PDB file of C-alpha atoms in Angstrom:
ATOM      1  CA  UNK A   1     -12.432 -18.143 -25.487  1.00  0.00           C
ATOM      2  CA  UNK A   2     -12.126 -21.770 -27.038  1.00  0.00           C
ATOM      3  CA  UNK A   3      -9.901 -22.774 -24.229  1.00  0.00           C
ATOM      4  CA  UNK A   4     -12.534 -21.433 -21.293  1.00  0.00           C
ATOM      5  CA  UNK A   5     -15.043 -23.854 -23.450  1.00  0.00           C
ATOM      6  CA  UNK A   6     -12.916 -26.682 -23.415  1.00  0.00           C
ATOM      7  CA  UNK A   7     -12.360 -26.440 -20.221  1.00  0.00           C
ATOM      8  CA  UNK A   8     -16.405 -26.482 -19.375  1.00  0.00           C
ATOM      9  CA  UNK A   9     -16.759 -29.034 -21.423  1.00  0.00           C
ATOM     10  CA  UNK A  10     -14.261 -31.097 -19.998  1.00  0.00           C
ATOM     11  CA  UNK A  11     -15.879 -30.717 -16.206  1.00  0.00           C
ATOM     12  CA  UNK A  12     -19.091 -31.355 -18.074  1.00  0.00           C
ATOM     13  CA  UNK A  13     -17.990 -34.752 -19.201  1.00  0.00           C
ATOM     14  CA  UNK A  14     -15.525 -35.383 -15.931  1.00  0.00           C
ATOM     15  CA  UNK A  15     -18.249 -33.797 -13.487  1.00  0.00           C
ATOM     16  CA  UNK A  16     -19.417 -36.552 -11.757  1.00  0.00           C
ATOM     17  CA  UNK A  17     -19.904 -36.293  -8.323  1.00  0.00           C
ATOM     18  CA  UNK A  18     -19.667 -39.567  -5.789  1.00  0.00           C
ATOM     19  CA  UNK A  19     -22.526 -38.927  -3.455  1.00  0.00           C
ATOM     20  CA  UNK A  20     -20.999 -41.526  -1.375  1.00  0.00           C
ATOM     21  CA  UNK A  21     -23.693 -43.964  -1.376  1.00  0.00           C
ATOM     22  CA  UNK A  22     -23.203 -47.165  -2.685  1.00  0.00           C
ATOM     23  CA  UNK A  23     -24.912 -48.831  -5.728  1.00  0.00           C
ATOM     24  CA  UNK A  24     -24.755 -52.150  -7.072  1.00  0.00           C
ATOM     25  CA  UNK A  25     -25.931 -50.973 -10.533  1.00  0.00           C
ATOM     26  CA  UNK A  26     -25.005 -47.758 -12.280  1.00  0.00           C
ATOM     27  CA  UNK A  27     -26.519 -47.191 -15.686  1.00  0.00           C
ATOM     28  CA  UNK A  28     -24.057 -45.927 -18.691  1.00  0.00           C
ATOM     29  CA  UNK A  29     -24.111 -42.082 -19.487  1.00  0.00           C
ATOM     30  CA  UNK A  30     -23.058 -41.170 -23.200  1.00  0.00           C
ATOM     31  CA  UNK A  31     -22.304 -37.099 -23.097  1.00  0.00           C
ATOM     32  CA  UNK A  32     -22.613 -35.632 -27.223  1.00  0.00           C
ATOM     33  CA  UNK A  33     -21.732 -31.491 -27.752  1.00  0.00           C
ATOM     34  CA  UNK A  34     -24.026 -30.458 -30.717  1.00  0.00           C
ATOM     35  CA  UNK A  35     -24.267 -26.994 -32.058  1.00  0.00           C
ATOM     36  CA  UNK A  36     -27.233 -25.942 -29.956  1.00  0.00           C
ATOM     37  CA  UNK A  37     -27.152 -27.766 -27.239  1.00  0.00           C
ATOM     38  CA  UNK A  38     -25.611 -30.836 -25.187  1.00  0.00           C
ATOM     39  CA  UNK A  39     -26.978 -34.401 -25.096  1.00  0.00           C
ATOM     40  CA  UNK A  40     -27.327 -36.632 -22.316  1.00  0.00           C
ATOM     41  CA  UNK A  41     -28.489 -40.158 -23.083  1.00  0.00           C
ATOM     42  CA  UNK A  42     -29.332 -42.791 -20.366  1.00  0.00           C
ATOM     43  CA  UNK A  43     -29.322 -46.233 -20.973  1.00  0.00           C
ATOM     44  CA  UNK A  44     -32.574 -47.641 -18.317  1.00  0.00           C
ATOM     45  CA  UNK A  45     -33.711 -51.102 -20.062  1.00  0.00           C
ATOM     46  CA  UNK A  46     -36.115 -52.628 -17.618  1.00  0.00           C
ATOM     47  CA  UNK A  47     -36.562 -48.848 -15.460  1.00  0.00           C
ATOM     48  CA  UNK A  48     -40.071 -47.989 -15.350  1.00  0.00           C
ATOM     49  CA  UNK A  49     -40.445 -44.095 -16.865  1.00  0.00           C
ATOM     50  CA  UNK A  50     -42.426 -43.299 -13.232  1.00  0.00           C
ATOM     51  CA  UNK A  51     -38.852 -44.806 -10.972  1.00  0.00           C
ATOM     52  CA  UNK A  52     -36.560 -41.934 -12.872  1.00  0.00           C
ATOM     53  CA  UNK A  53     -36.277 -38.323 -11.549  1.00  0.00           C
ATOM     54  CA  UNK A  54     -33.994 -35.580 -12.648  1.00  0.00           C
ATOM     55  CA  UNK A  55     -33.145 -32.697 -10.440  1.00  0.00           C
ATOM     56  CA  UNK A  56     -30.665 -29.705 -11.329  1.00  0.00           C
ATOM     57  CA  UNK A  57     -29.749 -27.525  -8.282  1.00  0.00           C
ATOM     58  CA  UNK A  58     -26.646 -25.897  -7.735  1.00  0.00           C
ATOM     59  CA  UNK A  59     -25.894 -26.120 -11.440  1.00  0.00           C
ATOM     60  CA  UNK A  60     -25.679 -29.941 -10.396  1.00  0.00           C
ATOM     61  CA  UNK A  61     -27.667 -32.319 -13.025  1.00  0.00           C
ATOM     62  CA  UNK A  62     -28.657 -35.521 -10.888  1.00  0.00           C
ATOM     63  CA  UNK A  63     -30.636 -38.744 -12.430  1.00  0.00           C
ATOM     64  CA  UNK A  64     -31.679 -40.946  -9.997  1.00  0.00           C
ATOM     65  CA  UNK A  65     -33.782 -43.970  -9.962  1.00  0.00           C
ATOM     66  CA  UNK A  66     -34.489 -47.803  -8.928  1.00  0.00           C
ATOM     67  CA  UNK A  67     -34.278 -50.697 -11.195  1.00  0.00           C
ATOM     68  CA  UNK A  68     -36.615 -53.290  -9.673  1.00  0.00           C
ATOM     69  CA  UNK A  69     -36.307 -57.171  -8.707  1.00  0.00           C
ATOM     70  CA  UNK A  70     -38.562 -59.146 -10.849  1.00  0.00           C
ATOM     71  CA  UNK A  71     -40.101 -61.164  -8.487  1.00  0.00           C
ATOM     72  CA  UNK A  72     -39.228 -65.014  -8.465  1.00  0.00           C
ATOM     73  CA  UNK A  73     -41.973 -67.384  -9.593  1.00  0.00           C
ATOM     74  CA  UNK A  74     -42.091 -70.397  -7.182  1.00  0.00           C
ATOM     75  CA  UNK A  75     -40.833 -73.448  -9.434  1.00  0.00           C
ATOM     76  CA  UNK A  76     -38.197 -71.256 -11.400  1.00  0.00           C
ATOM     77  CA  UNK A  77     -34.653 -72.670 -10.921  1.00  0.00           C
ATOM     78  CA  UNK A  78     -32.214 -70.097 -11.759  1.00  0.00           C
ATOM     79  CA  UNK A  79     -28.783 -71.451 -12.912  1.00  0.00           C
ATOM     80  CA  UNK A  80     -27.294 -68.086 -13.413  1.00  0.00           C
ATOM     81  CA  UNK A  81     -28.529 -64.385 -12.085  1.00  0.00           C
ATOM     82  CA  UNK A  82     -26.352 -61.588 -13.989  1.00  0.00           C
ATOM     83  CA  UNK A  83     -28.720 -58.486 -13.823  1.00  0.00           C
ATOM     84  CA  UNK A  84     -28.518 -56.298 -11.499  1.00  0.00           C
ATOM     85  CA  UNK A  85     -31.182 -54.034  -9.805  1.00  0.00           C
ATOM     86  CA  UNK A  86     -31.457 -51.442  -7.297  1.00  0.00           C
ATOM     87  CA  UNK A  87     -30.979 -48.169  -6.674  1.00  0.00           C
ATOM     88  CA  UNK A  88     -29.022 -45.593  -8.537  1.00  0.00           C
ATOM     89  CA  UNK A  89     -27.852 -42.017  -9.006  1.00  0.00           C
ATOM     90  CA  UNK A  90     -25.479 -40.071 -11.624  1.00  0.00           C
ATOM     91  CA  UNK A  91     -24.459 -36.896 -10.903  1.00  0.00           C
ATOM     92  CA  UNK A  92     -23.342 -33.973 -13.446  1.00  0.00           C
ATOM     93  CA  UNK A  93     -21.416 -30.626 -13.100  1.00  0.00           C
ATOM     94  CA  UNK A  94     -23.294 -28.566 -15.851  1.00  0.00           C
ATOM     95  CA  UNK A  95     -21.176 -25.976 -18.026  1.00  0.00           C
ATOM     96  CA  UNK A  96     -22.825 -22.722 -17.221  1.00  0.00           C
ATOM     97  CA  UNK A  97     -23.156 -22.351 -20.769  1.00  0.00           C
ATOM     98  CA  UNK A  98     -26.224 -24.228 -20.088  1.00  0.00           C
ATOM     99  CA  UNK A  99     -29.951 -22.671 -19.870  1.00  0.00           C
ATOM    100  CA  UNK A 100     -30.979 -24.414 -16.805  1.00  0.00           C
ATOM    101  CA  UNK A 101     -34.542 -23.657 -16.860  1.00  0.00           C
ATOM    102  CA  UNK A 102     -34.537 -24.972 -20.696  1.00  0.00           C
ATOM    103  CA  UNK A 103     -33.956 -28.702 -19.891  1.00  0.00           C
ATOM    104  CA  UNK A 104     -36.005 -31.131 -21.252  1.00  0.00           C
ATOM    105  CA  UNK A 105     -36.001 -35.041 -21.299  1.00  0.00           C
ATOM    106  CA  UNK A 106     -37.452 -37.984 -22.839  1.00  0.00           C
ATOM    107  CA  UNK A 107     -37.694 -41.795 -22.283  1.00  0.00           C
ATOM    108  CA  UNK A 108     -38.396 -44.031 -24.860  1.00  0.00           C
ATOM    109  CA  UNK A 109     -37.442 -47.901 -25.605  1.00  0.00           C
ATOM    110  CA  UNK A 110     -35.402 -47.643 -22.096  1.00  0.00           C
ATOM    111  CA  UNK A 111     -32.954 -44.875 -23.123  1.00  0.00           C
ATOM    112  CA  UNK A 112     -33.668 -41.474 -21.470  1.00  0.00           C
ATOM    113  CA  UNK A 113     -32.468 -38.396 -23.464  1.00  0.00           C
ATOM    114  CA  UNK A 114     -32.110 -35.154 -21.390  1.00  0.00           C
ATOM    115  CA  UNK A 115     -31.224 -31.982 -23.537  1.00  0.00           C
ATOM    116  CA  UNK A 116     -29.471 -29.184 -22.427  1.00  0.00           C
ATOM    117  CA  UNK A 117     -29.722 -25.874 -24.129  1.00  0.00           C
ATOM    118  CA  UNK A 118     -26.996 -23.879 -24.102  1.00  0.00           C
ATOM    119  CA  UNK A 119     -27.106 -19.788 -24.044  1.00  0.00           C
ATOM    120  CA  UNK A 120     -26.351 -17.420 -26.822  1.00  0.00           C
ATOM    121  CA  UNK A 121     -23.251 -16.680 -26.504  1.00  0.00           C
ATOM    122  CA  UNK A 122     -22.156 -20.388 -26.215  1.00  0.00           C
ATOM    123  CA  UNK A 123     -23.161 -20.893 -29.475  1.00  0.00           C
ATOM    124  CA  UNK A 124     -20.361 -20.945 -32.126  1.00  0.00           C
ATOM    125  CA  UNK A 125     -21.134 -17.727 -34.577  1.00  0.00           C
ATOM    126  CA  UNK A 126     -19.796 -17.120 -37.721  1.00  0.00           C
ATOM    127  CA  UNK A 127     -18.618 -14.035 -38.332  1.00  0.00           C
ATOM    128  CA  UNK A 128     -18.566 -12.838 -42.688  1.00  0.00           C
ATOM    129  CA  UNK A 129     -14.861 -11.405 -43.409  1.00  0.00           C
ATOM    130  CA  UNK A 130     -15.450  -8.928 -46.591  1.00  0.00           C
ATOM    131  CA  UNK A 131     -12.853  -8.764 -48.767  1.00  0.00           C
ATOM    132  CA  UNK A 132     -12.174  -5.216 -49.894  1.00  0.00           C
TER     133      UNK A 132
END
């Protein structure tokens, strides 16, 4: 049994997919196994809340977005551009431990937070051993 979750877990946290498109900016993904459920946090500083959409199909969890170009003032001079902006799009094999229909997310201070229930039986029990 522990070994079939490990081995969910682990395409959980290895499952993403290349779509094949290509991106100039892809935001970082950190993956946490709690108790009750698995956490998905997206770091989006400077992604507007209305450019993000998640989608699960196929037991497939996909975030995609666009970070947008500022757009240049006339008289700015810019020595030195490092952010980058564009379109992106992460892509998760879910467990099927995982209620589907059970996801929520939020977005707050640029980090989105998706949680993923998992079922019943996926939860760790612990099981009282009477001494007689």
């Amino acid at each position: 049994m522990q070994r079939e979750i490990d081995r969910m877990f682990d395409r959980f946290r290895g499952g993403m997919i290349d779509d094949g498109s290509a991106s100039t900016w892809l935001p970082t993904v950190d993956i946490a196994e709690q108790e009750n459920d698995y956490v998905v946090k997206v770091d989006l500083p400077g992604v507007n809340k209305s450019d993000v959409k998640i989608t699960v199909q196929n037991d497939v969890l996909t975030i995609r977005g666009e970070k947008k170009q500022e757009k240049e003032k006339k008289g700015e001079n810019y020595h030195r551009v490092e952010r980058s902006y564009g379109s992106f799009q992460r892509s998760f094999t879910l467990p099927s431990s995982v209620m589907s229909d059970k996801i929520e997310a939020s977005y707050d201070n640029g980090v989105l937070t998706i949680t993923l229930p998992k079922v019943e039986e996926a939860k760790p029990k612990e099981i009282e051993v009477k001494v007689k």
